[in-house]
Each structure stands twice: as structure tokens, then as C-alpha cells.
XYZ file of C-alpha atoms in Angstrom:
622
model
C 0.000 0.000 0.000
C 1.489 3.391 -1.019
C 1.807 6.438 1.245
C -1.123 8.294 -0.396
C -3.553 5.465 0.380
C -2.342 5.308 3.996
C -2.761 9.080 4.353
C -6.319 8.972 2.917
C -7.301 6.187 5.318
C -5.855 8.149 8.254
C -7.734 11.358 7.384
C -10.979 9.419 6.802
C -10.542 7.644 10.122
C -9.911 11.002 11.817
C -13.138 12.440 10.348
C -15.214 9.418 11.366
C -13.773 9.508 14.903
C -14.757 13.170 15.154
C -18.328 12.424 14.006
C -18.729 9.545 16.468
C -17.667 11.855 19.282
C -20.077 14.593 18.121
C -22.967 12.093 17.866
C -22.993 11.867 21.662
C -24.597 15.329 21.761
C -26.572 15.371 18.481
C -30.340 14.904 19.070
C -32.837 12.827 17.073
C -34.623 15.976 15.870
C -35.053 17.765 12.540
C -32.435 20.332 11.631
C -29.415 21.309 9.559
C -25.781 20.218 9.909
C -22.634 21.936 8.630
C -19.313 20.175 7.992
C -16.264 22.471 8.283
C -12.576 22.048 7.414
C -9.457 23.117 9.354
C -9.864 26.757 8.203
C -13.532 26.810 9.294
C -14.667 26.871 5.659
C -17.999 25.135 5.103
C -17.542 21.876 3.186
C -21.147 20.706 3.118
C -24.588 21.667 4.421
C -27.305 19.056 4.832
C -30.812 18.783 6.262
C -32.354 15.906 8.181
C -35.628 14.761 9.660
C -33.499 13.022 12.284
C -30.079 14.645 12.752
C -28.658 11.725 14.744
C -29.543 9.129 12.090
C -28.365 11.312 9.210
C -24.969 12.160 10.710
C -24.514 8.495 11.739
C -24.602 7.591 8.031
C -21.236 9.317 7.491
C -19.540 7.088 10.100
C -19.939 3.991 7.865
C -16.947 3.919 5.432
C -18.418 1.211 3.175
C -21.461 3.401 2.408
C -19.387 6.448 1.414
C -18.686 7.092 -2.267
C -15.532 8.841 -3.532
C -16.943 12.351 -3.027
C -18.152 11.671 0.532
C -14.898 9.913 1.448
C -12.952 13.003 0.373
C -15.355 15.263 2.283
C -15.118 13.326 5.566
C -11.333 13.207 5.116
C -11.261 17.025 5.226
C -13.738 17.294 8.118
C -12.454 19.046 11.260
C -15.657 20.230 12.969
C -19.447 20.044 12.733
C -22.221 22.491 13.651
C -25.895 21.576 13.977
C -28.982 23.769 14.135
C -32.288 22.305 15.326
C -35.576 23.260 13.633
C -39.211 22.561 14.486
C -39.987 20.635 11.283
C -38.254 19.004 8.332
C -39.686 21.693 6.000
C -38.100 24.411 8.146
C -34.828 22.472 7.885
C -35.133 22.437 4.079
C -35.735 26.216 3.978
C -32.785 26.857 6.299
C -30.550 24.513 4.295
C -31.398 26.395 1.086
C -30.572 29.781 2.633
C -27.302 28.549 4.133
C -26.181 26.922 0.865
C -26.778 30.214 -0.941
C -24.798 32.080 1.735
C -21.787 29.763 2.134
C -21.581 28.054 -1.315
C -20.103 24.779 0.099
C -17.876 22.927 -2.357
C -19.504 19.501 -1.767
C -23.108 20.683 -2.286
C -24.958 20.909 -5.589
C -24.855 24.663 -6.220
C -27.208 26.796 -8.256
C -24.361 29.150 -9.191
C -26.146 31.368 -11.706
C -29.419 32.045 -9.891
C -31.371 34.626 -11.857
C -33.863 37.235 -10.785
C -36.776 37.426 -13.226
C -38.926 40.449 -13.963
C -42.683 40.759 -13.581
C -45.182 43.310 -14.856
C -46.433 45.490 -12.013
C -49.601 47.628 -11.953
C -49.887 50.035 -9.000
C -53.637 49.504 -8.517
C -53.658 51.387 -5.190
C -53.086 54.708 -6.988
C -55.757 56.971 -8.461
C -54.166 56.602 -11.911
C -52.177 53.324 -11.754
C -48.777 53.029 -13.394
C -47.598 49.976 -15.373
C -43.939 48.973 -15.253
C -41.501 46.081 -15.126
C -40.517 44.981 -11.615
C -37.587 42.939 -10.356
C -37.058 41.824 -6.778
C -39.357 41.441 -3.782
C -43.072 41.901 -4.378
C -43.509 44.155 -1.377
C -45.508 46.969 -3.004
C -49.307 46.987 -3.066
C -50.674 46.191 -6.524
C -50.999 43.459 -9.168
C -48.015 41.397 -10.364
C -47.898 39.290 -13.542
C -45.065 36.948 -14.424
C -42.339 36.039 -13.968
C -41.082 36.727 -17.510
C -37.874 34.841 -18.219
C -37.166 36.672 -21.477
C -36.372 40.377 -21.234
C -37.638 40.740 -24.807
C -40.975 39.167 -23.846
C -41.626 41.588 -20.994
C -40.748 44.662 -23.050
C -42.875 43.493 -25.963
C -45.812 42.835 -23.613
C -45.441 46.259 -21.966
C -45.270 47.923 -25.381
C -48.450 46.117 -26.473
C -50.330 47.076 -23.306
C -49.412 50.716 -23.821
C -50.592 50.593 -27.435
C -53.920 48.980 -26.541
C -54.780 50.430 -23.124
C -52.811 53.713 -23.105
C -51.629 53.313 -19.495
C -48.943 55.578 -18.073
C -45.458 54.178 -17.469
C -43.859 57.302 -15.972
C -42.572 57.525 -12.399
C -44.723 59.328 -9.835
C -42.149 62.135 -9.543
C -42.697 62.921 -13.241
C -46.449 62.215 -13.274
C -47.282 64.685 -10.497
C -45.180 67.518 -11.954
C -46.333 67.392 -15.615
C -47.905 70.538 -17.025
C -48.539 69.170 -20.511
C -48.658 65.710 -22.186
C -45.365 63.960 -22.897
C -44.151 62.165 -26.032
C -45.944 58.934 -25.027
C -49.257 60.731 -25.532
C -48.152 62.102 -28.916
C -47.312 58.608 -30.214
C -50.613 57.225 -28.848
C -49.155 55.107 -26.041
C -50.620 57.015 -23.099
C -53.952 58.699 -22.379
C -52.260 61.588 -20.476
C -53.978 61.239 -17.086
C -51.252 63.566 -15.739
C -53.053 66.566 -17.285
C -56.598 65.164 -16.919
C -57.148 64.282 -20.590
C -58.948 61.162 -19.331
C -61.201 60.903 -16.286
C -60.580 58.503 -13.420
C -63.440 56.089 -14.267
C -62.403 55.665 -17.913
C -58.771 55.174 -16.912
C -59.764 52.597 -14.289
C -61.720 50.721 -16.960
C -58.557 50.514 -19.083
C -56.607 49.251 -16.078
C -59.236 46.551 -15.482
C -59.087 45.492 -19.156
C -55.285 45.312 -19.045
C -55.453 43.067 -15.958
C -57.871 40.759 -17.809
C -55.478 40.697 -20.760
C -52.493 39.809 -18.562
C -54.615 37.117 -16.883
C -55.042 35.416 -20.269
C -58.581 36.579 -21.113
C -57.760 37.773 -24.631
C -60.750 36.442 -26.597
C -63.304 38.867 -25.083
C -60.829 41.709 -25.538
C -60.301 40.872 -29.223
C -64.051 40.750 -29.814
C -64.559 44.092 -28.027
C -61.851 45.886 -30.033
C -63.109 44.365 -33.303
C -66.647 45.566 -32.512
C -65.396 49.089 -31.712
C -63.492 49.131 -35.005
C -66.636 48.046 -36.912
C -68.783 50.739 -35.239
C -66.320 53.546 -36.013
C -65.920 52.317 -39.574
C -69.710 52.252 -40.120
C -69.811 55.882 -38.899
C -67.031 56.652 -41.409
C -64.740 57.649 -38.513
C -61.858 56.002 -40.338
C -59.133 57.609 -38.223
C -60.606 56.157 -35.013
C -61.245 52.842 -36.789
C -57.555 52.754 -37.759
C -56.576 53.204 -34.099
C -58.689 50.167 -33.122
C -57.255 48.230 -36.085
C -53.703 48.938 -34.862
C -54.643 47.820 -31.352
C -56.114 44.604 -32.733
C -52.905 43.992 -34.700
C -50.777 44.618 -31.594
C -52.883 42.084 -29.703
C -52.482 39.529 -32.506
C -48.714 40.104 -32.558
C -48.257 39.504 -28.837
C -50.384 36.334 -28.777
C -48.379 35.027 -31.742
C -45.138 35.940 -29.938
C -46.192 33.797 -26.984
C -45.918 30.533 -28.889
C -48.574 28.714 -26.878
C -51.753 30.465 -25.823
C -54.094 27.782 -24.627
C -56.803 28.147 -22.009
C -56.307 24.472 -21.068
C -52.775 25.237 -19.838
C -52.924 26.673 -16.340
C -50.083 28.321 -14.439
C -47.233 25.820 -14.538
C -43.451 25.493 -14.722
C -41.612 22.822 -16.691
C -38.309 21.629 -15.190
C -36.078 19.338 -17.243
C -32.853 17.880 -15.831
C -30.223 16.415 -18.148
C -26.810 15.151 -17.037
C -23.681 13.949 -18.801
C -20.751 12.952 -16.564
C -19.944 16.050 -14.439
C -22.093 18.422 -16.493
C -25.796 19.074 -15.923
C -28.482 21.463 -17.118
C -31.850 22.360 -15.616
C -34.100 23.954 -18.228
C -36.931 26.065 -16.798
C -39.963 27.036 -18.904
C -42.733 29.180 -17.428
C -46.406 29.264 -18.463
C -48.849 31.730 -16.949
C -52.542 32.016 -17.883
C -52.009 29.827 -20.944
C -49.108 31.923 -22.262
C -45.477 30.903 -22.620
C -43.383 33.420 -20.668
C -40.075 31.985 -21.879
C -37.320 29.510 -21.049
C -33.890 29.707 -19.480
C -31.167 27.274 -18.488
C -29.212 26.765 -15.280
C -25.939 24.868 -15.039
C -25.584 23.780 -11.391
C -22.213 22.819 -9.990
C -22.387 19.059 -9.427
C -20.234 16.014 -8.813
C -20.191 13.138 -11.268
C -21.861 10.868 -8.683
C -24.940 13.105 -8.269
C -28.147 11.649 -9.746
C -30.676 13.722 -11.704
C -33.141 13.176 -8.832
C -30.659 14.735 -6.376
C -29.939 17.593 -8.781
C -33.655 18.349 -9.181
C -34.233 18.349 -5.410
C -31.332 20.762 -4.866
C -32.496 22.986 -7.733
C -36.104 23.228 -6.534
C -35.124 23.988 -2.927
C -32.729 26.766 -3.999
C -34.698 28.206 -6.950
C -38.147 28.389 -5.339
C -36.721 29.822 -2.157
C -36.440 33.041 -4.226
C -39.310 32.590 -6.707
C -42.995 31.920 -6.066
C -43.855 28.410 -7.335
C -46.977 27.685 -9.432
C -49.653 25.153 -8.517
C -48.221 22.623 -10.985
C -44.643 21.738 -11.929
C -44.026 19.291 -14.787
C -40.766 17.315 -14.600
C -38.951 14.559 -16.491
C -38.056 12.846 -13.179
C -39.315 13.153 -9.625
C -36.963 14.864 -7.164
C -35.412 12.927 -4.328
C -37.655 13.296 -1.246
C -40.544 14.278 -3.529
C -43.134 14.340 -0.735
C -41.035 16.744 1.356
C -40.305 18.956 -1.669
C -44.031 19.267 -2.474
C -44.758 20.270 1.148
C -41.933 22.817 0.903
C -43.423 24.322 -2.290
C -46.932 24.379 -0.821
C -45.650 26.234 2.253
C -44.089 28.936 0.053
C -47.155 29.196 -2.224
C -49.569 29.023 0.751
C -51.611 26.658 -1.411
C -51.130 23.144 -2.756
C -48.283 22.782 -5.272
C -47.868 19.496 -7.147
C -44.933 17.938 -9.013
C -45.983 15.676 -11.870
C -44.589 13.612 -14.747
C -47.266 13.923 -17.487
C -48.330 10.713 -19.234
C -50.406 11.990 -22.170
C -51.893 14.962 -23.977
C -50.684 18.545 -24.401
C -48.677 18.544 -21.167
C -46.647 15.536 -22.330
C -46.105 17.256 -25.692
C -44.820 20.388 -23.917
C -42.525 18.281 -21.703
C -41.079 16.411 -24.709
C -40.326 19.668 -26.546
C -38.629 21.114 -23.477
C -36.632 17.896 -23.043
C -35.298 18.097 -26.622
C -34.238 21.702 -26.054
C -32.522 20.842 -22.766
C -30.499 18.057 -24.406
C -29.358 20.386 -27.199
C -28.352 23.033 -24.653
C -26.350 20.527 -22.596
C -24.509 19.206 -25.668
C -23.677 22.772 -26.696
C -22.437 23.565 -23.177
C -20.176 20.492 -23.140
C -18.746 21.518 -26.531
C -18.167 25.105 -25.321
C -16.405 23.920 -22.166
C -14.193 21.643 -24.222
C -13.333 24.564 -26.511
C -12.663 26.845 -23.521
C -10.391 24.252 -21.943
C -8.413 23.984 -25.214
C -7.968 27.769 -25.281
C -6.702 27.763 -21.694
C -4.269 24.952 -22.530
C -3.103 26.870 -25.625
C -2.486 29.970 -23.499
C -0.710 27.942 -20.821
C 1.596 26.290 -23.344
C 2.481 29.495 -25.217
C 3.288 31.534 -22.114
C 4.720 28.581 -20.153
C 2.356 28.888 -17.188
C 3.721 26.754 -14.350
C 0.492 26.369 -12.370
C -2.600 24.559 -13.623
C -4.533 27.312 -15.445
C -8.148 27.443 -14.236
C -8.996 31.146 -14.268
C -7.919 34.316 -16.077
C -8.844 37.836 -14.950
C -8.702 40.851 -17.281
C -8.547 44.484 -16.102
C -9.536 47.677 -17.905
C -10.597 51.188 -16.915
C -12.801 53.839 -18.478
C -13.220 57.598 -17.985
C -13.766 60.889 -19.806
C -10.773 63.175 -19.170
C -10.492 61.789 -15.649
C -14.181 62.134 -14.718
C -16.722 59.350 -13.997
C -13.713 57.030 -13.619
C -14.349 53.317 -13.181
C -12.316 50.137 -13.300
C -13.606 46.802 -14.556
C -12.537 43.215 -13.997
C -13.856 40.182 -15.862
C -13.164 36.477 -15.219
C -12.854 33.509 -17.561
C -12.592 29.758 -16.933
C -13.461 26.582 -18.798
C -17.102 27.432 -18.047
C -16.713 30.617 -20.111
C -17.121 34.159 -18.840
C -17.953 34.062 -15.115
C -20.449 36.936 -14.898
C -20.987 36.416 -11.156
C -17.265 37.130 -10.609
C -17.202 40.385 -12.578
C -16.271 43.399 -10.457
C -16.433 47.169 -10.913
C -14.314 49.743 -9.066
C -15.233 53.389 -8.473
C -12.349 55.854 -8.308
C -13.652 58.966 -6.539
C -10.410 59.315 -4.518
C -8.302 58.836 -7.654
C -10.442 61.381 -9.508
C -9.702 63.923 -6.750
C -5.957 63.245 -7.039
C -6.148 63.667 -10.807
C -8.043 66.962 -10.481
C -5.565 68.271 -7.890
C -2.642 67.339 -10.131
C -4.533 68.388 -13.301
C -3.788 65.068 -14.993
C -5.502 61.999 -16.443
C -3.681 59.167 -14.720
C -4.539 55.686 -15.959
C -1.672 54.352 -13.850
C -3.209 55.610 -10.593
C -6.510 53.960 -11.525
C -4.857 50.650 -12.385
C -2.841 50.762 -9.144
C -5.970 51.427 -7.073
C -7.936 48.662 -8.821
C -5.246 45.980 -8.364
C -4.706 46.925 -4.701
C -8.418 46.594 -3.961
C -8.790 43.327 -5.857
C -5.880 41.534 -4.203
C -6.303 42.808 -0.648
C -5.832 40.181 2.060
C -9.492 39.856 3.057
C -10.741 39.258 -0.499
C -13.304 36.426 -0.597
C -12.964 35.883 -4.359
C -10.383 33.177 -5.235
C -7.306 34.541 -7.002
C -6.627 33.671 -10.675
C -3.519 32.060 -12.133
C -3.263 34.771 -14.829
C -3.917 38.535 -14.852
C -4.224 40.354 -18.188
C -3.948 44.158 -18.279
C -5.238 46.311 -21.107
C -2.199 48.612 -21.265
C 1.510 48.825 -21.995
C 4.785 48.527 -20.102
C 3.883 51.342 -17.698
C 0.748 49.528 -16.563
C 2.673 46.261 -16.273
C 5.328 47.901 -14.083
C 2.676 49.284 -11.709
C 0.881 45.933 -11.381
C 4.117 43.965 -11.078
C 5.297 46.159 -8.176
C 1.989 45.685 -6.328
C 2.084 41.902 -6.817
C 5.640 41.783 -5.465
C 4.623 43.748 -2.364
C 1.693 41.374 -1.812
C 3.925 38.288 -2.360
C 1.751 37.165 -5.274
C 4.635 36.394 -7.634
C 2.990 33.101 -8.620
C 0.317 34.974 -10.637
C 1.377 35.355 -14.275
C 1.041 38.917 -15.654
C 0.410 39.852 -19.278
C 0.007 43.390 -20.662
C -1.596 44.009 -24.061
C -0.075 47.070 -25.743
C -1.726 48.321 -28.923
C 0.409 48.583 -32.067
C 1.592 51.799 -33.709
C -1.695 52.228 -35.569
C -3.712 51.235 -32.450
C -5.581 48.588 -34.435
C -6.168 44.877 -33.878
C -3.483 42.548 -35.155
C -0.415 44.619 -34.207
C -0.552 44.163 -30.429
C 2.508 43.428 -28.339
C 2.003 41.011 -25.444
C 4.416 41.966 -22.643
C 5.310 39.188 -20.218
C 7.857 41.430 -18.456
C 9.272 44.918 -18.951
C 11.963 43.728 -21.362
C 10.216 40.916 -23.196
C 7.161 40.803 -25.415
C 5.569 38.334 -27.802
C 3.842 39.114 -31.095
C 1.234 36.679 -32.365
C 0.372 36.015 -35.979
C -2.748 37.843 -37.176
C -4.521 34.481 -37.740
C -3.261 32.764 -34.584
C -6.240 31.243 -32.656
C -4.561 32.292 -29.386
C -4.559 35.949 -30.504
C -8.294 35.701 -31.222
C -8.840 34.193 -27.769
C -6.894 36.941 -25.949
C -8.574 39.611 -28.077
C -11.971 38.170 -27.102
C -11.024 38.403 -23.404
C -9.853 42.004 -23.791
C -12.966 42.987 -25.767
C -15.236 41.558 -23.052
C -13.383 43.558 -20.384
C -13.682 46.673 -22.552
C -17.405 46.055 -23.148
C -18.037 45.628 -19.429
C -15.996 48.737 -18.544
C -17.811 50.878 -21.123
C -21.202 49.611 -19.898
C -20.422 50.376 -16.245
C -19.039 53.790 -17.218
C -22.160 54.618 -19.235
C -24.405 53.678 -16.298
C -22.387 55.853 -13.917
C -22.542 58.774 -16.351
C -26.293 58.379 -16.825
C -26.898 58.289 -13.061
C -25.082 61.595 -12.731
C -27.233 63.072 -15.505
C -30.347 62.300 -13.446
C -28.779 63.227 -10.103
C -31.109 65.299 -7.912
C -29.340 67.520 -5.317
C -32.417 67.305 -3.050
C -31.470 63.672 -2.377
C -28.284 64.902 -0.655
C -30.051 67.044 1.974
C -30.475 65.484 5.426
C -34.107 65.355 6.543
C -35.556 65.491 3.019
C -37.465 62.293 2.312
C -39.517 61.341 -0.735
C -42.660 63.181 0.452
C -40.917 66.484 1.229
C -38.947 66.267 -2.005
C -42.200 65.792 -3.923
C -43.788 68.790 -2.154
C -40.802 70.951 -3.103
C -40.897 69.830 -6.745
C -44.672 70.326 -6.935
C -44.337 73.860 -5.582
C -41.231 75.057 -7.455
C -41.337 72.798 -10.528
C -37.665 71.736 -10.470
C -34.626 71.247 -8.220
C -32.982 74.197 -9.993
C -35.842 76.475 -8.854
C -35.549 75.139 -5.285
C -31.845 76.028 -5.340
C -32.672 79.651 -6.303
C -35.512 80.015 -3.764
C -35.277 82.425 -0.850
C -35.970 81.323 2.708
C -39.300 83.190 2.552
C -40.309 81.240 -0.574
C -39.299 77.937 1.008
C -41.524 78.617 4.017
C -44.527 78.791 1.674
C -44.171 75.107 0.707
C -46.937 72.949 2.297
C -45.872 70.854 5.323
C -42.352 72.346 5.428
C -41.328 73.659 8.866
C -38.915 76.519 9.495
C -36.027 74.278 10.587
C -36.187 72.161 7.410
C -36.563 75.259 5.221
C -33.442 76.720 6.846
C -31.551 73.431 6.258
C -32.456 73.504 2.545
C -31.523 77.170 2.205
C -28.178 76.635 3.960
C -27.390 73.599 1.789
C -27.591 75.645 -1.408
C -26.239 78.962 -0.123
C -23.445 78.176 2.340
C -20.090 78.527 0.663
């Protein structure tokens, strides 16, 4: 027996001994257990109806597969948390997995937040808008819409047909005349009373019926209105109804299935190939297809599709409201518990079902075909990404196993609105969840004081922040900088100070004509490599740099736009939304508030003398 085998047996034995000792105090109650390593990092989080029985399982070496053997070998401590019920344990487990991201759990890495359509029915003239996040505002919600295109197209159609406002309250209550939406016949201008409350409410009610799937009555009503106006020879009005009818036809065609026999349901398909898996999610609401998306959970090769589905449902529906029916291609492990978990969240019965016949089986089969195609494409992409990483590693003689590359870029306009951007790449492709942005307000001030545009200061600040000691994001094996020798010198000095000499640095300097194909790739201050214009490695590095540039430009644009809409009233202590609205209603704009005298400010409704003085001092103190 070799030394490695002996060492593995010793560490496994040590882990089992620890568990047997801990079992003396673990109760036979429902709860959650956490396995931790020597650095107190969470290895695994599990739930149990009976904690004692569940933890006892890990003390039986013959029942442990390769993954569990490795896990118990790294185990140094265990924490347990008791719950009242097994369902509570499942909810807690889901939250803790999301928080700690244990390496031995099935992880829903790319959890997405979907948008809904929101109608603020509590208002006198309700607003329609897209909504993402918690549904904590009073009103009607419709969705979720998986496709961003689907929600925008639906909102556009509703505005064309029902002429509902989509403006924010701060704009609505300060309008003096109709906006462009009214001119292009997408709003009825309730802001200036061009429609009365009852007629507007009727349109809101019709839009709710439409979003609830009741389109047939609506089509008949619009067609009848078009016929009446046409018979009166009011052809302009008839044309308006015709356009609304066409918009309605377009949106129902866009939603590929519109069938009253299909209730609110989700379709979940799990496909697995070795260590790769996909969960395809398709959402139907009120007979309409709201779109599909795919998730690629982090799994081990030994995980079954039943285990993957259980983990997915517990993590996904902990953040999204489940429907009454979920169609699946396999039942999740602990199906009975999972259905109770879903029903608790929905506050009504939620059922998981494998359809046997009819339209539901047809829908499932179509989704299953799509999921298989997506998985095959993902496997191909990962293989291609791995080849690119190997190509890079070979060309630049990377000593460590290359798993991740980070690329850094910055963006500004003559030193203002400065931001830095970092993107990550691995065999899984671009790791969007690991992207980071850096604001440089302190660097901007230095630049202004020195009257310079200093890219070097920005790069220095960005690298220092990224590689600080308490960073929770794992470090890469390679760092690519969009810049020349000067940038490389700055970054190299920082890495030396931080004792991170094992990270390979590469700087991309543009050629004399600053165009693609003439770049110099600096691996140190005195050595660079030039790649052939058609070299696949050059295309790969260029793709990485372009993604960093795209991300930097996008973040910079958002920062610039926020400043364009910046309201100085938001900076004044003691001025909340209501007082701000009163000020804008009275003066018409923040600019007018700034020019107002103390006497004028005291005339604003519900504004006391102390607050008026605070506002006046804010704008007039030097």
C-alpha cells in the first residue's frame, strides 16, 4: 500500500472519529448540519428529519462514495442547528447553501432574478412597469417573464392597446402638458386630466384581464369598436382600433402557446452527462409561454438527476414563487417533502408531476429536446474553452494549472466618472458572477488636484483593492492588463509587495496604428511576444480584452447616466420622498428650489422653518 492510500485512510478515520464523538450530543430531531474544514470553511450543508440518524450515516466507510470519502477526510468540525420541522430544515438549508456556497453541495451558481409586470392599482391613476425583486408593493403582479424581450414586448403592447402611463410618480405629479408617449398614442395623459378617473380605471381593469389570459373577449370588443367607427365613417378612429387589434395579434403570436387548457405551470427538465448538468426552466402563466432559461448547477459526477432536481427546486423556489403545478422529467429525491416545501411557500397546494399523455406531455417532450441540445452545446463550449486555456498555458509557459484568467480595464472621460472593470474567464466561459467594478472617486480627486488623467493611478488602485488580504474571491492564475509597459510595471510592483509572484502577468499594448493585429504582449518589462494575425490564441486573448472593454464601457455609461439624473435634493439630510415631492410640486424643479429664498421655502406645504433653513443653507453656504 502506497503512502497516499495510507494518508487517505488516516484522514478518513480522523473524520469518522470526530463524528462519532459529536454524535454523543446530536439529538434525534429535525435540523441542519454543517461540515467544516481546518480553516472553518464550510464543506457541506445538509438537512435531516433526524439529525442523529443522518450524521450516523457518514460514520460507515463502506457506504461512502468517492466524493463523501474526500469530504469526511477534510472534516475538522461540525455544527448543527435544530428546527421545528423538516420543512423548516429544508428552507434553512437552502438559505445557508446560498450564503456559504459549500464545495460539496450541488450549487445553483447562476441564480437569476426574473422580472414581472407590475400595476400600481392602489393609486388613483395606476402606473404599469416592469418589476424585479421582492413583491412588497401593493398592486398586481404578472409573471415572472424569463425573457427580457418578452416583458418589453408585452409592456409595449399594453401601452398601445390600453394607453396606461409608465412614468414615475415624480414625473407624473409635476407634468404641465402631455409627454411624447401621448403624442405617439401610447398614453392617455392622465397627468393633465385628458382622461377621467373612471375611464382610466376601466382601461386598467381590461389590461389586468389581458395579462390574466382573457384575450378572446378583448379581441371581440376591439373588433366591434373598429366596426362601429368604420360604419360611422370615422376612419381615423377605426384605424386606431385596427392597430390595437394587430398589436394584440402580434403579442399572442409571440407567446408561442396560448391555450386556455394550460394553467399556471413550470416545466423543469434535468439532463446530465458525466460532471455536467443542465436544468431547463420554462414558465407558463394564464395559458401563455413566458419563456425559457437554463441553469448549469455545480455538481459532482456521482450526483443523480433526482438529487440535482431536489437541490435545484429547494434553492430556486426559495427566491421565486412556485406555481400550482410543476411538470418534470423525473421526480426529485424526497418528492413528498419537496411538495410540502413548495406548498408552504405558495400558501396553497403545489404538485410535481410527470405527465403521461396529452398537451402537457407534448410540452414536456419539446422542453426535453431543447434541454439536451443546450447541454450538448455547453459540453462543446467547455471543451473549446479548456483547449484555449491549454493553448495559453503552453504558449506563455504557465507553471500552475490554469483554471482562471482575470482581465482588467478602466474607463473615464478626461479623468471624470472614472471606473475600473474586472472580468473572469474559466473553462465554463465568462464568469459573470465574478465580474467586479471599481469606483475611483479618490483617484479622480488626485487627478483633479494634479490636473492630470492618470490611468496608472486607476490601475494601481484597482489591483490593490482586488488583491487585498481579506478578499473572498479566489485569485486567478493569470492577470491580463489592457495597457503597456507602464501599466505592467505598476501591477508587477503591487504583486511583489503582496507576495503574489505566482500569478502570471500579461500586458496588451496596442500597435503603432492602435488597431487589432499589431498588439505586443508583454510578459515582463523587457520581453514581449507578437502573435500572428490568424493565430487562434490571438483571437482568444482579443476576445477576453474585448469583453473587459465592453463591461468597462457599460459600467461607465451607467455611472454617467446616473449623474445626468442626479437630484441635489437627495443629498439634503431630513428630506425624504414626500418632502422632495412637495418641493418639486411647488417650485417645478430642483434648480428652482436652489434659487428660492428662505421666505419662498416657508410657503411650501408641510415644510417647517427648521427644514426650510436646512435647505436654504445647503444651497447657499459657501
